Coordinates of C-alpha atoms in Angstrom, one line a residue:
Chain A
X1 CA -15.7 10.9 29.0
X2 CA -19.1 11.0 28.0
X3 CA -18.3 11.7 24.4
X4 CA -15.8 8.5 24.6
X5 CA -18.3 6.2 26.1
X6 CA -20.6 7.4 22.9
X7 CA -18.2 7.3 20.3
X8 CA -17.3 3.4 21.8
X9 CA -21.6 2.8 21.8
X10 CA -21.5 4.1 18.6
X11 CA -18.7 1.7 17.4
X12 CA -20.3 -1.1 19.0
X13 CA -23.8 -0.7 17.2
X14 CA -21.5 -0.1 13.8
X15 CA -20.2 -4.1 15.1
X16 CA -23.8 -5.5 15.1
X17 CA -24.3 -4.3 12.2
X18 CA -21.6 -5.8 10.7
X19 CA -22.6 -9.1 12.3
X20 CA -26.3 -9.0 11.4
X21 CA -25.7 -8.3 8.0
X22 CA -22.6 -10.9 7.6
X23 CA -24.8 -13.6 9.5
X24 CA -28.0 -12.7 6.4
X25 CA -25.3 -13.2 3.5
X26 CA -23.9 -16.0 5.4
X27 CA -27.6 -17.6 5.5
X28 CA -28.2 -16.7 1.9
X29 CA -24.9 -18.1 0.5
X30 CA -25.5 -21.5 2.7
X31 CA -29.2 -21.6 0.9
X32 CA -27.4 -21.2 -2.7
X33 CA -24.7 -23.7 -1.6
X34 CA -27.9 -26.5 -0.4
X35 CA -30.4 -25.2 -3.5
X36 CA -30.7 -29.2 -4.4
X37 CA -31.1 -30.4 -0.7
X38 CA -33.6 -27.5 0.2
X39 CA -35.4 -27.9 -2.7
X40 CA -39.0 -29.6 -2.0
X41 CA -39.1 -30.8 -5.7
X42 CA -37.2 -30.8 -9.4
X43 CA -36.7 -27.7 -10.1
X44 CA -36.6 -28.2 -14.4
X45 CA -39.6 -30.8 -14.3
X46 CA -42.9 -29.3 -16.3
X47 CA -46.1 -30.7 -15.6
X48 CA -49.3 -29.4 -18.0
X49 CA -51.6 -30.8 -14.8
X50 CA -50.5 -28.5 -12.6
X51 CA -49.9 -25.2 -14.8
X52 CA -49.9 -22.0 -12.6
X53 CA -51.3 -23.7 -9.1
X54 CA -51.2 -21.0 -6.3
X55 CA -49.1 -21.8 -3.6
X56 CA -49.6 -25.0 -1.6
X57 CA -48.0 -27.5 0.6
X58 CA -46.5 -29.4 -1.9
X59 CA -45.8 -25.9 -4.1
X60 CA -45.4 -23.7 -1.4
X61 CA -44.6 -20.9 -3.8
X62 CA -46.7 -22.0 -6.6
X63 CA -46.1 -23.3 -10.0
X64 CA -45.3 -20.9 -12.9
X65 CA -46.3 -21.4 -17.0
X66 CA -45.2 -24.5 -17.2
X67 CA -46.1 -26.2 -13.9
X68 CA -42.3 -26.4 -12.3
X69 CA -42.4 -25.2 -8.4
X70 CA -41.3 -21.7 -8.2
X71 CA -39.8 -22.6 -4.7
X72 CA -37.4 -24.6 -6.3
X73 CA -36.5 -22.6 -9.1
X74 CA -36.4 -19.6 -7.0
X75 CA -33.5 -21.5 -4.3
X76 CA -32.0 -22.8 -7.8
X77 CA -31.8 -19.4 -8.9
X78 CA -29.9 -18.3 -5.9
X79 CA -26.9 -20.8 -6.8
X80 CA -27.0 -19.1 -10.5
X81 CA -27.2 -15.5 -9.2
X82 CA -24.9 -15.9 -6.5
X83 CA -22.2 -17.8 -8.0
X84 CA -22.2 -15.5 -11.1
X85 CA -21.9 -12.8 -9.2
X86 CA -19.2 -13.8 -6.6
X87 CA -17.3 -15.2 -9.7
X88 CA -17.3 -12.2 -11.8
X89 CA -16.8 -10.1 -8.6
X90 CA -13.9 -11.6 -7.8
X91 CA -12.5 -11.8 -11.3
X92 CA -12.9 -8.1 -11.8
X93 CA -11.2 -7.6 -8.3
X94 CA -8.1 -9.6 -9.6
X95 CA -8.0 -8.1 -12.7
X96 CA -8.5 -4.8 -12.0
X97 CA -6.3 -4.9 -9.2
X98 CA -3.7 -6.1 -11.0
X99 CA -3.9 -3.3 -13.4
X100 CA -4.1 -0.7 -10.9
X101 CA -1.3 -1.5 -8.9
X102 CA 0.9 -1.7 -11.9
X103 CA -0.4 1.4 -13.3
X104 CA 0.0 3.3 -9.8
X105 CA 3.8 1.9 -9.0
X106 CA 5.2 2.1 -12.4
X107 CA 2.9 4.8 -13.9
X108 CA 4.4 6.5 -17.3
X109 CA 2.6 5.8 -20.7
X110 CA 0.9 2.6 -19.6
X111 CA -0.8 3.9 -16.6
X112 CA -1.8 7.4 -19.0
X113 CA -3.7 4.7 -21.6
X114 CA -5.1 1.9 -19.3
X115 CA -6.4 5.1 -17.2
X116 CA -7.9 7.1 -20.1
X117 CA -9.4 3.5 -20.8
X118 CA -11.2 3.7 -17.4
X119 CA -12.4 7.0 -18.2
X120 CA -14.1 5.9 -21.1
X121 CA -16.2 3.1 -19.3
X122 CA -16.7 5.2 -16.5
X123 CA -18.5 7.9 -18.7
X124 CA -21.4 5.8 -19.7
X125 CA -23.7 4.3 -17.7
X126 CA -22.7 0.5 -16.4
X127 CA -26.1 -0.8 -17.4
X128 CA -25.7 0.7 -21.1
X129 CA -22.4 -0.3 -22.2
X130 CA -23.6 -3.9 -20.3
X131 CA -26.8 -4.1 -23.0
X132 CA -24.9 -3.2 -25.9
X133 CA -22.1 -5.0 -25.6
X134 CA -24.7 -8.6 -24.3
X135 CA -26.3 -7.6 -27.3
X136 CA -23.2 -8.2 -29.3
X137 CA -22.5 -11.0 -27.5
X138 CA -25.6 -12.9 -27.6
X139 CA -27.3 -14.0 -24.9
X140 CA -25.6 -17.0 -22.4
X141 CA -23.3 -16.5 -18.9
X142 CA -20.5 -15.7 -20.1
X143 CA -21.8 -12.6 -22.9
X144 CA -23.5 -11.2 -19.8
X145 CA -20.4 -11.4 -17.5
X146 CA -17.8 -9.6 -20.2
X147 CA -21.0 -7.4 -20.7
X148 CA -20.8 -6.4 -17.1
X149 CA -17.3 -7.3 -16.2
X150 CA -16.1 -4.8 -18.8
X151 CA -16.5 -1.7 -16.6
X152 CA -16.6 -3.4 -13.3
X153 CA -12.7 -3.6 -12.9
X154 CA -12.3 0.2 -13.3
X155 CA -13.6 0.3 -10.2
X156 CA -10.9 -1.5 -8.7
X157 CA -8.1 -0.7 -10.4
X158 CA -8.7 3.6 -9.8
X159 CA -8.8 2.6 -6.1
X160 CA -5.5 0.2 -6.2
X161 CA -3.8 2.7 -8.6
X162 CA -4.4 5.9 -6.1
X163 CA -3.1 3.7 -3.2
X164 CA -0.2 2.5 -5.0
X165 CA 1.0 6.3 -5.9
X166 CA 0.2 7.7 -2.5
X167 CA 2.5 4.8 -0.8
X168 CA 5.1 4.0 -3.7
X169 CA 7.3 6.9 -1.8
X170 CA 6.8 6.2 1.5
X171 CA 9.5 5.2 3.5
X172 CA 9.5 2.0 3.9
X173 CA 9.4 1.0 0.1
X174 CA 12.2 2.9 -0.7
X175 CA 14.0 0.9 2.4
X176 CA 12.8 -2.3 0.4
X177 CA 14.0 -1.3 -2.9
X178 CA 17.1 -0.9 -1.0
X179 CA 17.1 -4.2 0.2
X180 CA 17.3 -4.9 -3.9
X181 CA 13.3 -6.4 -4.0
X182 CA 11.7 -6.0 -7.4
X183 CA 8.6 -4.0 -8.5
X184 CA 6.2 -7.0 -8.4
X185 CA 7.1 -7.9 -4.8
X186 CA 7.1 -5.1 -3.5
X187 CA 3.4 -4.4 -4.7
X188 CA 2.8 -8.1 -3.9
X189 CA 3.9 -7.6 0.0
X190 CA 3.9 -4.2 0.7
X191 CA 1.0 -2.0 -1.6
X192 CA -1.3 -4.9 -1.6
X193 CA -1.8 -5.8 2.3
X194 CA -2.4 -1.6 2.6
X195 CA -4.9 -1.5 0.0
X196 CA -6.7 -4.9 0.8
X197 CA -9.5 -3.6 3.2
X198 CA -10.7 -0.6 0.5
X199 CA -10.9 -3.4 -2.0
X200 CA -13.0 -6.0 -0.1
X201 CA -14.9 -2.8 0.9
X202 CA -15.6 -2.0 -2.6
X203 CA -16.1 -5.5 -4.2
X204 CA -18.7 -6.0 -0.8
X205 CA -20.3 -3.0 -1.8
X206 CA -20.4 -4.3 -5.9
X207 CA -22.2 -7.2 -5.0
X208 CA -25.6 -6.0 -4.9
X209 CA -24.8 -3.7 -8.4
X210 CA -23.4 -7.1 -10.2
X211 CA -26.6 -9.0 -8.9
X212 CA -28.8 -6.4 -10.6
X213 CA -27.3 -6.5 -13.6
X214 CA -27.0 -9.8 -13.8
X215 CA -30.8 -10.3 -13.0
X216 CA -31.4 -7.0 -15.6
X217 CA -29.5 -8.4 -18.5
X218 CA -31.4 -12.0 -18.0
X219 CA -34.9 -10.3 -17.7
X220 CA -34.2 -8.7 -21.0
X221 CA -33.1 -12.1 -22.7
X222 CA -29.5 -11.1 -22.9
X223 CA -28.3 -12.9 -19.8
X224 CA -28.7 -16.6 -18.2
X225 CA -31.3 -17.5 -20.8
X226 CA -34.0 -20.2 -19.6
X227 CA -34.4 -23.2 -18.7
X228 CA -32.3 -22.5 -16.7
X229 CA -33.3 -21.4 -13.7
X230 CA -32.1 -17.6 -12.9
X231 CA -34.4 -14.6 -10.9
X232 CA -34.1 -12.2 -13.6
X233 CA -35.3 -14.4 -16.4
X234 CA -37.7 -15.7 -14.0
X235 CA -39.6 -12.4 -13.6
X236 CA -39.1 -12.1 -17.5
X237 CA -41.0 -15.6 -18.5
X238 CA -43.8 -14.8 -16.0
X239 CA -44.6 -11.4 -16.4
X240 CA -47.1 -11.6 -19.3
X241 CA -49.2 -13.8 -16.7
X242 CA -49.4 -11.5 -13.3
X243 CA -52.4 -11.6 -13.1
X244 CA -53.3 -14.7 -13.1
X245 CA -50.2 -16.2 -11.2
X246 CA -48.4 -13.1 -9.6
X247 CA -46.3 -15.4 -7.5
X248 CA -44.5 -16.6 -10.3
X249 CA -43.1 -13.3 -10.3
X250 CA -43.3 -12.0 -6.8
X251 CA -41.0 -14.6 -5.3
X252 CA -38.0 -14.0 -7.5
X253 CA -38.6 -10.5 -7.0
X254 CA -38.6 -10.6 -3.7
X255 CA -35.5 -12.8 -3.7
X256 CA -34.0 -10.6 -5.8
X257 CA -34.7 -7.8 -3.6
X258 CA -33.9 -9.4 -0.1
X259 CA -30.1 -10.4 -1.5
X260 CA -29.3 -6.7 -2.8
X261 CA -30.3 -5.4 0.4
X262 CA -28.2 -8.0 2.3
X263 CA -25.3 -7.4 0.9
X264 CA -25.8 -3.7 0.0
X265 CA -26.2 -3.4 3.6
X266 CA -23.3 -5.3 4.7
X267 CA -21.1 -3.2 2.3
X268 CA -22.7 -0.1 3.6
X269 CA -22.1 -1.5 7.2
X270 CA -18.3 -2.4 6.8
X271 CA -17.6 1.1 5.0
X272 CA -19.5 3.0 7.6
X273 CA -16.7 0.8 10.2
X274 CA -13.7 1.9 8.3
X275 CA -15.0 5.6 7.8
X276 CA -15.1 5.6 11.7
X277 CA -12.1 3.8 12.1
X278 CA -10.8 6.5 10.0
X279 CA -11.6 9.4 12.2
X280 CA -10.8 8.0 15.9
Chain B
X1 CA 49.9 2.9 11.9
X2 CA 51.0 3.8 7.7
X3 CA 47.7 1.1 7.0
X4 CA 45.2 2.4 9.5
X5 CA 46.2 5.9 7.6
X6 CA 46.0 4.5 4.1
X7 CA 42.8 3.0 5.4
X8 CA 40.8 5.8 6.5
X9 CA 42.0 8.0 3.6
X10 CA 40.2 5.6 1.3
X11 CA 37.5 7.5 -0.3
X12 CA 34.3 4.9 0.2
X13 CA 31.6 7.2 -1.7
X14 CA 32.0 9.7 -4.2
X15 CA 29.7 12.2 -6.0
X16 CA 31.2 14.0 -8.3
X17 CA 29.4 17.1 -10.6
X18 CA 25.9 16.0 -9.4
X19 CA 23.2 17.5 -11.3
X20 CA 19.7 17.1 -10.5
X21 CA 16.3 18.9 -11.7
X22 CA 12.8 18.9 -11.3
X23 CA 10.1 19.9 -13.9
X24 CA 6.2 20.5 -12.8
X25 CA 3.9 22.2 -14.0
X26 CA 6.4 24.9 -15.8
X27 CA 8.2 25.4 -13.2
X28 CA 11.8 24.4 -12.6
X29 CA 13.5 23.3 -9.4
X30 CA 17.2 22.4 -9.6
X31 CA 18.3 20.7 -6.0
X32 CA 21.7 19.5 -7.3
X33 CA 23.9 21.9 -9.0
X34 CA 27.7 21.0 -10.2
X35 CA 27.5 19.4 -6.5
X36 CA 30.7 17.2 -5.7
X37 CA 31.6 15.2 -2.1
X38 CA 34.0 12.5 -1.0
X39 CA 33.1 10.8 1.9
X40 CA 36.3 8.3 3.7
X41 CA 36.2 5.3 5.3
X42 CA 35.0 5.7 9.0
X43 CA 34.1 9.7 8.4
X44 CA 30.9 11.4 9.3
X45 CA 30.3 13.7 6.4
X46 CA 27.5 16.2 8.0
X47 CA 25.7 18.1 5.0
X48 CA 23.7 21.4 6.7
X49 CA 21.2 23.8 4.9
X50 CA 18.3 25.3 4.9
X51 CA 14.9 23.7 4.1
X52 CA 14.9 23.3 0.0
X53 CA 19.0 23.1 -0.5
X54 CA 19.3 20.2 -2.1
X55 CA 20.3 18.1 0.9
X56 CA 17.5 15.4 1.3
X57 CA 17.9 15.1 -2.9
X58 CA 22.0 14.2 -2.8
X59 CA 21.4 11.1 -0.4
X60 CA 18.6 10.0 -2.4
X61 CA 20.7 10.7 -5.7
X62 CA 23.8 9.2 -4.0
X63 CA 21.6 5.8 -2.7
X64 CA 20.0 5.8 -6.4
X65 CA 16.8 6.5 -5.5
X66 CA 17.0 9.4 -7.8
X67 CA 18.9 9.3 -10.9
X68 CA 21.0 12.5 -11.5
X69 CA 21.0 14.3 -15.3
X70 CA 25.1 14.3 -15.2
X71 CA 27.8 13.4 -13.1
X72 CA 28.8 10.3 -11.6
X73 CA 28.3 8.4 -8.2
X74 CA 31.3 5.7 -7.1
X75 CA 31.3 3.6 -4.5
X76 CA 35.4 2.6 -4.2
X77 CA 35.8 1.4 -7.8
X78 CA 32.2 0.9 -8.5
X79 CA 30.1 3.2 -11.0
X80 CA 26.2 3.3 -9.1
X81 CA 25.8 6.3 -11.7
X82 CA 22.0 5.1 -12.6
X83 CA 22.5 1.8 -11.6
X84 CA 19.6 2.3 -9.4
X85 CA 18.4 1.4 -5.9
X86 CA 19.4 -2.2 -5.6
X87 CA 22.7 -2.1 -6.9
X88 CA 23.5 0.8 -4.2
X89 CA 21.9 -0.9 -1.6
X90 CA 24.7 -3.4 -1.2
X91 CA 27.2 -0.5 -0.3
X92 CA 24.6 1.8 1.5
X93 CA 21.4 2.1 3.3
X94 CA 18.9 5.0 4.1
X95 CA 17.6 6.2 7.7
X96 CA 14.6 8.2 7.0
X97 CA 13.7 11.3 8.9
X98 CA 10.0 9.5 9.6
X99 CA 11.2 6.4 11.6
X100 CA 7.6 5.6 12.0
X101 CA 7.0 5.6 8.3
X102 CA 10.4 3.2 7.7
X103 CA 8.3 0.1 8.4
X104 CA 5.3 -1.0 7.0
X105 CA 2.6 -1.2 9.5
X106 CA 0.6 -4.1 8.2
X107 CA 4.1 -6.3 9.1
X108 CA 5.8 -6.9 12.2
X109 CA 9.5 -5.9 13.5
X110 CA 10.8 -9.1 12.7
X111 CA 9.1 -9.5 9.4
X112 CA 10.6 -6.3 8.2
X113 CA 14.2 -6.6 9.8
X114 CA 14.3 -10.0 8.3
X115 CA 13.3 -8.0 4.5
X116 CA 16.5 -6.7 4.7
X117 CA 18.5 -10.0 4.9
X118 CA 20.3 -9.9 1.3
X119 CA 19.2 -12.9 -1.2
X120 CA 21.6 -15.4 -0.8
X121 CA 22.7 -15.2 2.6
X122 CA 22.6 -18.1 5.4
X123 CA 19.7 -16.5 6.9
X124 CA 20.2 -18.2 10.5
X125 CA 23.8 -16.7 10.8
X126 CA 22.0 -13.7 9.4
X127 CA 18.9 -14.1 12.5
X128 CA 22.0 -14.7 14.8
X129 CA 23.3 -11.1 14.0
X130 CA 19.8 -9.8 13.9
X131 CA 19.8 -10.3 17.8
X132 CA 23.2 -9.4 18.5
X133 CA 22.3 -6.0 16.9
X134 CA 19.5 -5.9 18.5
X135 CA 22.0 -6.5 21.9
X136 CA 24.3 -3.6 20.9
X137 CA 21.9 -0.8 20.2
X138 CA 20.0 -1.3 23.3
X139 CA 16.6 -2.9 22.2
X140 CA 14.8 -6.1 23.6
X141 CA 13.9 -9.3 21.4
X142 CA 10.5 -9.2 22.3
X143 CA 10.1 -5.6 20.1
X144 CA 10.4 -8.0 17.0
X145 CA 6.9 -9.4 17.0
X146 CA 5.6 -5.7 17.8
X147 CA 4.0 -3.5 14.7
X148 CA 5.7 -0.3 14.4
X149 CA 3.0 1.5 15.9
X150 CA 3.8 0.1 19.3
X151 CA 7.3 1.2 19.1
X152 CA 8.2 4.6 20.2
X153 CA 9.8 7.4 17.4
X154 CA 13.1 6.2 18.9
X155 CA 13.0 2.6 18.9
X156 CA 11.6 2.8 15.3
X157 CA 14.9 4.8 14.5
X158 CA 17.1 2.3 15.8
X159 CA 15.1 -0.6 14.3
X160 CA 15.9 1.6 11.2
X161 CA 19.6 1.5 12.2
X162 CA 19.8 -2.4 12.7
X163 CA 17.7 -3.0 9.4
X164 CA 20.6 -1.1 7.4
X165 CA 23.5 -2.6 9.0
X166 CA 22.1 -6.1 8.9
X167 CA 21.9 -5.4 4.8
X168 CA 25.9 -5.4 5.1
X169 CA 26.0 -1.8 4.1
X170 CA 28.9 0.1 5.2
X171 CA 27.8 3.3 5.1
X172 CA 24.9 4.9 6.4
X173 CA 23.0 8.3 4.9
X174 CA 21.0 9.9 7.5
X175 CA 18.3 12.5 6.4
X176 CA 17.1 14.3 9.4
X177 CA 17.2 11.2 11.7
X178 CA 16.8 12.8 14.7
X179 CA 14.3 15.8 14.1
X180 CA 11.1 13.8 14.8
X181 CA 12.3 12.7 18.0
X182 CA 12.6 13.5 21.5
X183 CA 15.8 15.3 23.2
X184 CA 16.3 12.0 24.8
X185 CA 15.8 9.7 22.0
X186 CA 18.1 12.2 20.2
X187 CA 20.6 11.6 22.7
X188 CA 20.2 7.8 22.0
X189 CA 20.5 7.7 18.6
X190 CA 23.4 10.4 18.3
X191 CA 25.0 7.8 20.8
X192 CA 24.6 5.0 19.0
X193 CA 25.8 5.8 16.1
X194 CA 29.1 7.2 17.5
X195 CA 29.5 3.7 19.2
X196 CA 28.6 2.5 15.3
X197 CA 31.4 4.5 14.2
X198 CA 34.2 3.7 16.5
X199 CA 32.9 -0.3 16.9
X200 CA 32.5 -0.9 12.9
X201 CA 34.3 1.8 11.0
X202 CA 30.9 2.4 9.7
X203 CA 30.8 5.7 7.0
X204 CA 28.2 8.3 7.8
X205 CA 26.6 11.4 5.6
X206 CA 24.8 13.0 8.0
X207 CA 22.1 15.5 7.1
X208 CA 21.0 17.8 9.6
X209 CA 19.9 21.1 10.0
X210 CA 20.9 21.0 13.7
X211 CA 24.4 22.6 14.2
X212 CA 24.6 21.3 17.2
X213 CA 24.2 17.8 16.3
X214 CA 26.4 18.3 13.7
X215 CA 29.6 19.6 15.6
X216 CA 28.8 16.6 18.4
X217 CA 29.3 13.9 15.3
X218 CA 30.7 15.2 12.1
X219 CA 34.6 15.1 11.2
X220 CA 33.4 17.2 8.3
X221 CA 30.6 19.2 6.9
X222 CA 29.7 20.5 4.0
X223 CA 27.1 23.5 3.5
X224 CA 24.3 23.6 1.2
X225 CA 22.7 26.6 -0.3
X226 CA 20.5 26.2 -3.3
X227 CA 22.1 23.1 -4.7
X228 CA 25.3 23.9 -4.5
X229 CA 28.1 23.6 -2.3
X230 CA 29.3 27.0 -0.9
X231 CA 31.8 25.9 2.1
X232 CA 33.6 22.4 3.0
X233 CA 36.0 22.0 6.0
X234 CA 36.7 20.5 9.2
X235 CA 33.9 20.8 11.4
X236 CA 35.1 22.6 14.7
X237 CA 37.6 25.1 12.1
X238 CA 34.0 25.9 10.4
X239 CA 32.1 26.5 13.0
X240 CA 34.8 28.6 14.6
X241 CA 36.0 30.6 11.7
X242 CA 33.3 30.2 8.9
X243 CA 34.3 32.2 5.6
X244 CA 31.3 32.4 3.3
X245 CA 28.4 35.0 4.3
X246 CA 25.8 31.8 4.0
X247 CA 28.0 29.9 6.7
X248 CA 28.2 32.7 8.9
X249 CA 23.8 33.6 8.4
X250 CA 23.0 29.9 9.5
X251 CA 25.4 29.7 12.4
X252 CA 24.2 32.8 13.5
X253 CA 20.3 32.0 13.2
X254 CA 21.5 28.6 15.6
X255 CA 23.5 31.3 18.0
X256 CA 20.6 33.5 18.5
X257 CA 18.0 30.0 18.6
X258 CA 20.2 28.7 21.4
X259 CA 19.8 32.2 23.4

């Protein structure tokens, strides 16, 4: 009894978590949504008068280099990083699902090269083959998300693939295969709804990885490139003046840091829940 | 009375010289060797073996699930020989030893049962029989927006039961239906598909290792050992006067069980 009533407490505090952390990236994605409306002033305009001014009631995070308000660039820069991120999250999650499922249910050849594939990218490091291939690219949005986006759907597609093997004999497929359905919707309505929850787990838990390389490849010049306004190259511009205006640089960073932990956290939480969940 | 004769001497599904083998990892595994049935119209074919005889593999060869490396499968006139699951399914549907495992648990009862409804049918008339079904094997309506978790092992079995017939098949293969379940879901099930039988005409191959269950529903049986077939007959003239030694070791091991 007792060790039900703690495993139930246990749960419970697992559920807050959940809820706290959900109720942050909530707040953080409504603050990306509003950047323009929240934003105290224009978040591109320079102004030589007021060049590096420490935060104040008009600035209340300062003015960086070129006398824009760091506030504003830094609740602009949430909208870039944000919907970057959520974008190529999502697109790797489609893609790479995709692949796996197809790979996992039909297997043969295809599965054997789109798998050794996989291997490849997942023996170097994410941030390595990100560089080289931005490098390649050039800088812009779109070099820095098939820079990252490149190995980011292996990630998906190993999960969808082993979930798609494990359940393409059960039972209840072969029933359906009976019933004459086809490959695709069969994966479609019964693989798919099985492996959903490990896949939102996993792109919750890639969030925080895309945002940091997103923010990494901008701070060295291969990602969103500036004006516009993005934490990474933030940090980047206003480095070589830290001492003179470190807020320039601490408030991206801090922003930076805040949204990795939110949705690190939450990713953490909701696997934590479905290890659990697993074991009751 | 010539007709009714004529009628259940027709041979509904055939198998004939089924071969089937398994390679992994240098090592070969042949469940299907030179293996040849005939199952008639309205028969309960049981097929009885030890664990690794092949048994499980013919339905799943027979229903296309499996294709064989030689010999043919015919349902009446039609060649299934690799024409795969969907093609079989019109003339045949599987029960599943794990009746629990038959559905998939992100769906409901209805969802699933309705899965089965074969493209191109009126799918209300198809609903109508869905619940008449659902009348004759003994099962309440409201079951249908349940998940199969909250369905017993034997309710799943004859949600399993009603899912095949409402396909249209006409004959049923049966691996092991009954060995997850309770003596009195057994009952049940064994029950109902004697009613199935008599009420529809319906074919059955019935894989067991249970004797007893066999002898309560088979006309026939046919006895396994490594693949092949080693003895055919009548059911009661097999169990009461079995001629090969394999026969006589597994009614044996159920004689002494049963003491």
């Amino acid at each position: 009894m007792k060790i039900k009533r703690s495993v139930s407490d246990q749960r419970k505090k697992q559920r807050y978590r959940i809820i706290a952390a959900s109720a942050a990236a909530v707040i953080l994605i409504a603050v990306a949504l509003l950047a323009p409306m929240l934003s105290p002033n224009d978040p591109y305009r320079t102004n030589s008068a007021i060049i590096r001014h420490a935060p104040c009631a008009a600035y209340p995070f300062g003015t960086d280099n070129l006398g824009r308000c760091v506030l504003s660039r830094v609740l602009m820069g949430a909208r870039t990083t944000i919907a970057v991120t959520f974008f190529l999250v999502a697109v790797s999650f489609v893609i790479g699902t995709a692949i796996g499922l197809l790979c996992g249910y039909y297997g043969g050849r295809i599965d054997d090269l789109l798998m050794r594939v996989a291997d490849i990218m997942l023996a170097f490091p994410q941030m390595v083959i990100a560089i080289a291939v931005a490098g390649i690219l050039g800088g812009g949005i779109a070099g820095a998300m098939t820079a990252l986006g490149i190995t980011m759907w292996t990630g998906f597609a190993r999960l969808s693939r082993s979930h798609a093997r494990t359940l393409r004999g059960m039972p209840y497929i072969q029933a359906a295969l009976l019933s004459g359905k086809s490959g695709p919707y069969i994966m479609l309505h019964h693989i798919l709804p099985n492996v959903l929850e490990p896949l939102l787990t996993n792109a919750l838990t890639q969030i925080g990885t895309t945002m940091i390389g997103i923010s990494g490849l901008s701070f060295l010049g291969l990602g969103i490139v500036p004006p516009q306004a993005e934490w990474g190259s933030m940090i980047s511009e206003s480095r070589a003046y830290i001492q003179i205006a470190p807020w320039a640089v601490l408030f991206p960073a801090l922003a930076t840091i805040l949204t990795i932990l939110v949705f690190n956290y939450l990713g953490d939480a909701v696997m934590e829940y479905r290890m659990a969940e697993r074991h009751t | 009375m010539t007709d009714k004769k004529t009628e259940e001497d027709m041979v509904i599904l055939e198998g004939t010289n089924l071969n089937k083998t398994y390679r992994s990892a240098g090592r070969t595994v042949t469940p299907l060797r030179e293996i040849s049935f005939q199952l008639h119209r309205g028969e309960v074919l049981g097929i009885v073996g030890e664990s690794g005889s092949g048994k499980s593999t013919l339905l799943r060869v027979a229903c296309g699930l499996e294709r064989p490396e030689s010999g043919r499968v015919l349902a009446g006139e039609r060649d299934l020989t690799g024409a795969g699951p969907s093609a079989a399914g019109k003339y045949m549907q599987m029960i599943f030893q794990d009746a629990g495992a038959s559905f998939n648990s992100r769906h409901t009862m209805r969802w699933s049962l309705e899965e089965a409804i074969p493209a191109g049918a009126d799918r209300e008339q198809a609903k109508q029989q869905m619940r008449s079904l659902l009348r004759e094997t003994g099962m309440s309506e409201d079951l249908l927006d349940r998940h199969p978790s909250a369905l017993s092992g034997g309710q799943c079995q004859r949600m399993s039961i009603v899912r095949a017939l409402l396909s249209g098949a006409q004959i049923l293969l049966c691996d092991e239906i009954t060995s997850a379940l309770d003596v009195t879901s057994q009952a049940q099930v064994i029950r109902l598909l004697r009613e199935l039988r008599e009420n529809r005409h319906l074919s059955i191959l019935f894989v067991s290792h249970d004797l007893a269950l066999v002898s309560m529903l088979c006309d026939r049986v046919m006895v396994m050992k490594e693949g092949a077939c080693v003895e055919e007959g009548e059911t009661q003239k097999l169990i009461r006067e079995p001629v090969h030694a394999y026969t006589k070791e597994l009614l044996g091991a159920a004689e002494s069980f049963a003491v």
